[in-house]
Short mmCIF file of C-alpha atoms in Angstrom, two decimals:
data_model
loop_
_atom_site.label_atom_id
_atom_site.label_comp_id
_atom_site.label_asym_id
_atom_site.label_seq_id
_atom_site.Cartn_x
_atom_site.Cartn_y
_atom_site.Cartn_z
CA MET A 1 0.00 0.00 0.00
CA ASP A 2 1.27 3.49 -0.86
CA TYR A 3 1.03 5.79 2.16
CA VAL A 4 0.96 9.56 2.22
CA THR A 5 3.47 10.75 4.80
CA GLN A 6 2.38 13.59 7.05
CA ILE A 7 4.88 15.19 9.43
CA ILE A 8 3.18 16.02 12.74
CA ASP A 9 5.24 18.86 14.15
CA PRO A 10 4.40 20.24 16.62
CA PRO A 11 2.37 17.39 18.13
CA PRO A 12 -1.34 18.00 18.77
CA SER A 13 -2.31 19.37 22.16
CA ARG A 14 -4.34 17.35 24.61
CA THR A 15 -7.28 19.69 23.99
CA GLN A 16 -7.06 19.19 20.24
CA LEU A 17 -7.03 15.41 20.62
CA LEU A 18 -10.11 15.57 22.85
CA LEU A 19 -11.94 17.81 20.36
CA ASP A 20 -11.05 15.49 17.49
CA GLY A 21 -12.36 12.58 19.55
CA VAL A 22 -15.68 14.34 20.13
CA ARG A 23 -16.02 15.16 16.43
CA ALA A 24 -15.37 11.52 15.57
CA LEU A 25 -18.15 10.21 17.82
CA ARG A 26 -20.36 10.04 14.75
CA LYS A 27 -19.33 9.12 11.25
CA PRO A 28 -21.47 8.56 8.18
CA LYS A 29 -22.29 4.97 7.32
CA PHE A 30 -20.52 3.55 4.31
CA ASP A 31 -21.35 0.87 1.79
CA GLY A 32 -19.05 -2.01 0.99
CA ALA A 33 -15.78 -2.98 2.62
CA PRO A 34 -13.91 -0.53 4.87
CA VAL A 35 -10.88 1.19 3.37
CA LEU A 36 -7.58 1.56 5.24
CA PRO A 37 -6.48 5.14 5.94
CA LYS A 38 -3.58 6.04 3.67
CA GLU A 39 -1.83 8.44 6.03
CA ARG A 40 1.53 7.60 7.57
CA LEU A 41 1.82 9.95 10.55
CA VAL A 42 5.39 10.87 11.47
CA ARG A 43 7.11 12.71 14.28
CA SER A 44 10.67 13.20 13.18
CA ALA A 45 12.45 13.59 16.55
CA VAL A 46 10.80 12.56 19.80
CA GLY A 47 13.10 12.64 22.79
CA LEU A 48 13.27 9.93 25.43
CA SER A 49 13.26 12.46 28.24
CA ALA A 50 14.38 11.53 31.72
CA ALA A 51 11.36 13.29 33.23
CA GLY A 52 8.90 11.46 30.96
CA ILE A 53 10.50 8.08 31.64
CA ALA A 54 10.50 8.74 35.39
CA ALA A 55 6.80 9.72 35.38
CA TYR A 56 5.90 6.62 33.40
CA GLY A 57 8.03 4.53 35.73
CA ARG A 58 6.23 5.85 38.80
CA ALA A 59 2.84 5.11 37.22
CA CYS A 60 3.71 1.51 36.33
CA GLY A 61 6.27 0.57 38.99
CA PHE A 62 9.50 0.60 36.96
CA ARG A 63 12.73 1.40 38.77
CA ARG A 64 15.43 3.63 37.32
CA GLU A 65 17.97 0.79 37.24
CA GLN A 66 15.73 -1.07 34.80
CA GLY A 67 16.53 1.47 32.10
CA VAL A 68 14.02 2.64 29.49
CA PRO A 69 10.86 0.51 29.96
CA LEU A 70 10.13 -1.76 27.02
CA SER A 71 6.57 -0.43 26.77
CA TYR A 72 7.46 3.28 27.09
CA PRO A 73 7.71 4.20 23.37
CA HIS A 74 4.06 3.21 22.97
CA VAL A 75 2.92 6.19 25.05
CA LEU A 76 5.02 8.51 22.87
CA ALA A 77 3.28 7.18 19.76
CA PHE A 78 -0.22 6.97 21.22
CA PRO A 79 -1.26 10.52 20.20
CA LEU A 80 -0.56 9.48 16.61
CA HIS A 81 -2.82 6.44 17.12
CA LEU A 82 -5.59 8.78 18.26
CA MET A 83 -5.03 11.08 15.32
CA LEU A 84 -5.30 8.16 12.91
CA LEU A 85 -8.49 6.79 14.52
CA THR A 86 -10.19 10.20 14.58
CA ARG A 87 -9.32 11.18 11.00
CA PRO A 88 -12.24 11.44 8.54
CA SER A 89 -10.47 8.75 6.51
CA PHE A 90 -10.99 6.18 9.28
CA PRO A 91 -14.34 4.52 8.63
CA TYR A 92 -15.50 3.90 12.23
CA PRO A 93 -16.01 6.17 15.25
CA ALA A 94 -12.93 6.07 17.47
CA SER A 95 -15.07 5.67 20.59
CA GLY A 96 -15.87 2.05 21.20
CA MET A 97 -12.70 0.74 19.54
CA VAL A 98 -11.41 -1.98 21.87
CA HIS A 99 -7.68 -2.60 22.33
CA LEU A 100 -7.35 -6.37 21.91
CA ALA A 101 -3.64 -7.11 21.75
CA ASN A 102 -0.16 -5.66 21.46
CA ARG A 103 3.08 -7.04 20.08
CA ILE A 104 6.30 -5.16 20.92
CA ARG A 105 9.81 -5.81 19.61
CA GLN A 106 12.91 -3.88 20.65
CA HIS A 107 15.97 -4.25 18.42
CA GLN A 108 18.54 -2.15 20.26
CA ARG A 109 19.04 -0.60 23.68
CA LEU A 110 17.20 2.67 24.25
CA HIS A 111 18.73 5.50 26.29
CA GLU A 112 17.54 8.61 28.09
CA GLY A 113 18.07 11.62 25.84
CA GLN A 114 17.88 9.58 22.65
CA ALA A 115 15.71 10.93 19.82
CA LEU A 116 13.39 8.60 17.91
CA ARG A 117 11.60 9.06 14.61
CA LEU A 118 8.09 7.68 15.14
CA GLU A 119 5.93 6.43 12.28
CA VAL A 120 2.34 5.25 12.74
CA TYR A 121 0.04 3.83 10.08
CA ALA A 122 -2.90 1.46 9.62
CA GLU A 123 -1.27 -1.78 8.57
CA ARG A 124 -4.07 -4.23 7.81
CA TRP A 125 -7.62 -5.31 8.51
CA VAL A 126 -8.14 -8.49 10.53
CA ALA A 127 -11.31 -10.59 10.55
CA HIS A 128 -12.13 -11.25 14.19
CA PRO A 129 -14.97 -13.46 15.50
CA LYS A 130 -16.41 -10.45 17.35
CA GLY A 131 -16.16 -7.89 14.54
CA GLN A 132 -13.74 -5.93 12.40
CA ALA A 133 -10.22 -5.59 13.77
CA LEU A 134 -7.46 -3.26 12.65
CA SER A 135 -3.71 -3.55 13.17
CA ILE A 136 -1.91 -0.22 13.69
CA ALA A 137 1.84 -0.31 13.18
CA THR A 138 4.27 1.84 15.16
CA ARG A 139 7.89 2.03 14.05
CA ALA A 140 10.63 3.89 15.95
CA TYR A 141 13.92 4.65 14.22
CA SER A 142 17.21 5.84 15.69
CA ALA A 143 19.79 7.28 13.29
CA GLY A 144 17.94 5.63 10.39
CA THR A 145 17.83 2.16 11.98
CA LEU A 146 14.71 0.43 13.26
CA ALA A 147 15.12 0.43 17.03
CA TRP A 148 11.66 -0.48 18.33
CA GLU A 149 8.33 -1.51 16.85
CA SER A 150 4.85 -2.53 17.87
CA ASP A 151 1.62 -3.72 16.32
CA SER A 152 -1.57 -2.82 18.15
CA LEU A 153 -4.83 -4.62 17.40
CA TYR A 154 -8.07 -2.67 17.81
CA LEU A 155 -11.59 -4.11 17.44
CA ARG A 156 -14.86 -2.61 16.24
CA ARG A 157 -17.49 -4.94 17.66
CA ASP A 158 -20.54 -6.28 15.84
CA VAL A 159 -19.35 -5.56 12.31
CA LYS A 160 -20.82 -8.16 10.00
CA ASP A 161 -18.66 -9.88 7.40
CA PRO A 162 -15.29 -8.49 8.56
CA ILE A 163 -12.51 -8.46 5.99
CA GLY A 164 -8.84 -9.43 6.24
CA GLU A 165 -7.05 -12.53 7.39
CA PRO A 166 -8.78 -14.38 10.23
CA TRP A 167 -7.47 -13.60 13.71
CA GLY A 168 -5.32 -16.51 14.78
CA ASP A 169 -2.52 -14.98 16.82
CA ALA A 170 -3.82 -15.54 20.35
CA LEU A 171 -1.15 -16.42 22.90
CA PRO A 172 -1.18 -19.98 24.27
CA LEU A 173 -0.60 -20.61 27.96
CA GLN A 174 0.07 -23.80 29.87
CA GLU A 175 -2.30 -23.63 32.82
CA HIS A 176 -0.55 -26.31 34.87
CA GLY A 177 2.06 -24.94 37.24
CA LEU A 178 0.99 -21.29 37.30
CA LEU A 179 1.73 -19.59 40.62
CA ARG A 180 0.43 -16.38 42.12
CA THR A 181 3.55 -14.27 42.67
CA GLN A 182 2.31 -10.72 43.36
CA ARG A 183 -0.84 -8.88 44.39
CA TRP A 184 -1.54 -5.35 43.17
CA VAL A 185 -4.04 -3.05 44.88
CA LEU A 186 -5.36 -0.52 42.37
CA PRO A 187 -6.77 2.84 43.55
CA ALA A 188 -9.89 4.45 42.13
CA ASP A 189 -7.88 7.24 40.47
CA LEU A 190 -5.42 4.94 38.68
CA GLY A 191 -7.01 5.67 35.30
CA ARG A 192 -6.66 9.43 35.74
CA ARG A 193 -3.07 9.08 36.92
CA PHE A 194 -2.05 6.89 34.00
CA ALA A 195 -3.89 9.14 31.54
CA LYS A 196 -1.59 12.01 32.52
CA VAL A 197 1.52 10.08 31.46
CA SER A 198 0.04 8.11 28.55
CA GLY A 199 -2.17 10.72 26.90
CA ASP A 200 -5.11 8.27 26.85
CA PHE A 201 -7.99 10.20 28.42
CA ASN A 202 -10.70 7.83 27.23
CA PRO A 203 -13.56 8.41 29.73
CA ILE A 204 -13.95 4.66 30.34
CA HIS A 205 -10.67 4.94 32.27
CA THR A 206 -11.02 8.34 33.93
CA SER A 207 -14.65 8.71 34.97
CA VAL A 208 -17.39 6.56 36.48
CA ILE A 209 -19.99 8.49 34.48
CA GLY A 210 -17.96 8.15 31.29
CA ALA A 211 -17.49 4.45 31.88
CA LYS A 212 -21.24 3.93 32.40
CA LEU A 213 -21.97 5.71 29.11
CA PHE A 214 -20.01 2.93 27.39
CA GLY A 215 -21.59 0.09 29.35
CA PHE A 216 -19.12 -0.36 32.25
CA ARG A 217 -20.31 -0.21 35.85
CA ARG A 218 -17.12 1.57 36.97
CA ALA A 219 -14.00 3.02 35.38
CA ILE A 220 -11.56 0.40 34.12
CA ALA A 221 -7.77 0.30 34.09
CA HIS A 222 -5.90 1.00 30.86
CA GLY A 223 -4.75 -2.17 29.16
CA MET A 224 -1.35 -0.61 28.53
CA TRP A 225 -1.02 0.17 32.24
CA THR A 226 -1.62 -3.53 32.94
CA LEU A 227 1.08 -4.47 30.45
CA GLY A 228 3.49 -1.87 31.84
CA ARG A 229 2.91 -3.01 35.43
CA ALA A 230 3.49 -6.66 34.46
CA LEU A 231 6.71 -5.82 32.63
CA ALA A 232 7.92 -3.67 35.54
CA ALA A 233 7.51 -6.69 37.81
CA GLN A 234 9.68 -8.82 35.52
CA GLN A 235 12.10 -6.59 33.59
CA PRO A 236 15.68 -7.18 34.81
CA PRO A 237 17.93 -4.34 36.03
CA GLY A 238 20.47 -2.86 33.68
CA GLY A 239 18.21 -2.20 30.71
CA LEU A 240 17.33 -4.27 27.67
CA ASP A 241 18.98 -4.74 24.28
CA GLN A 242 16.76 -7.04 22.21
CA ALA A 243 13.41 -7.95 23.76
CA GLU A 244 9.83 -8.84 22.90
CA ALA A 245 6.54 -8.54 24.76
CA HIS A 246 3.27 -9.95 23.50
CA CYS A 247 -0.04 -9.53 25.27
CA ASP A 248 -3.73 -10.29 24.77
CA PHE A 249 -6.20 -8.20 26.74
CA LYS A 250 -9.13 -10.11 28.19
CA LEU A 251 -11.56 -9.10 30.95
CA PRO A 252 -11.55 -5.45 32.11
CA ILE A 253 -10.10 -4.51 35.51
CA PHE A 254 -12.58 -2.37 37.45
CA LEU A 255 -11.29 0.46 39.65
CA PRO A 256 -10.74 0.39 42.53
CA GLY A 257 -9.77 -3.24 42.73
CA GLN A 258 -7.04 -5.78 43.17
CA VAL A 259 -5.44 -8.24 40.80
CA ALA A 260 -2.54 -10.67 40.90
CA LEU A 261 0.35 -11.67 38.67
CA TRP A 262 0.36 -15.40 37.90
CA GLN A 263 3.50 -16.96 36.43
CA HIS A 264 5.24 -20.20 35.70
CA PRO A 265 8.40 -20.75 37.77
CA VAL A 266 11.15 -18.51 36.38
CA THR A 267 13.51 -20.24 33.95
CA GLY A 268 15.89 -17.94 32.09
CA PRO A 269 14.95 -14.81 30.13
CA ARG A 270 11.44 -15.94 29.23
CA ARG A 271 8.24 -15.22 31.14
CA GLU A 272 4.79 -16.62 30.44
CA PHE A 273 2.20 -14.98 32.66
CA GLU A 274 -1.33 -13.78 33.22
CA VAL A 275 -2.79 -10.94 35.22
CA ARG A 276 -5.86 -12.38 36.93
CA ASN A 277 -8.14 -11.67 39.80
CA PHE A 278 -6.72 -12.72 43.15
CA ALA A 279 -8.58 -16.04 43.14
CA GLY A 280 -7.10 -16.83 39.76
CA ASP A 281 -10.29 -17.73 37.92
CA LYS A 282 -10.75 -14.55 35.82
CA PRO A 283 -8.00 -13.52 33.35
CA HIS A 284 -7.44 -9.84 32.57
CA MET A 285 -4.34 -10.07 30.38
CA ARG A 286 -2.16 -12.89 29.07
CA GLY A 287 1.46 -12.14 28.25
CA LEU A 288 4.81 -13.37 27.02
CA PHE A 289 8.05 -11.49 27.79
CA VAL A 290 11.35 -12.59 26.28
CA TRP A 291 14.71 -10.83 26.23
CA ASN A 292 18.33 -11.40 25.32
CA GLU A 293 20.14 -11.67 28.63
CA SER A 294 23.67 -11.79 27.22
CA HIS A 295 24.01 -8.01 27.49
CA THR A 296 21.84 -7.21 30.52
#
């Protein structure tokens, strides 16, 4: 697909993103198959600031000695995700799009003060059993080399006859041998606190009233907070060179609340895990975290 590159400089303000989201609450119905947006949104030099990394670390539980969190570049690119989903070229309203899964790959060590070129574009449609899914690609380059990338899967529920390849990338997990290793108590304002560092002010996360408007009885935690918190609990000190994190989001986590990290016994630089309720019978997120430990 030929994309039209658009340089986003300066980045949109929080107010502008909120206004664009309101305008995109309604979109005209279309006939036929949905068409992928053709824009490739680019920020040419986004700094990995020490202050931004520290704020993200406090929100998710990362420690400074762990280096740049594997999931941190996602929050830098998220405003571009919002811009893409609220563009007139995107066929569905942005509200109600459900974040289903994320796949992250880091190819080289990231450092405070480093500048990344971020590119975001709609990669492909995916036919999901619950509706039409869309994969949004994020690519981060350092000095012309791909340093970090992710693919985020979003779902529009109840779309009949979805197009694209069938969804078949769900993570497997061996249930036998899982152990509860940590308990996390989540405050009622967690969604508002994470919104300030992630830029995701979706009302389902920040407001009881907003959450009820979209069918939730209370505000729910951000899926990317859940991933960040799980990685913070497992990322080794010293920073990462090459690493991957895959996750599938499952049941929402209501705020306030408590959840637990369930893992297989640790064996080398590979973690298979789930975030579940404390009893262990309701999964909120399933994950796989793998890194190259030869340089950590």
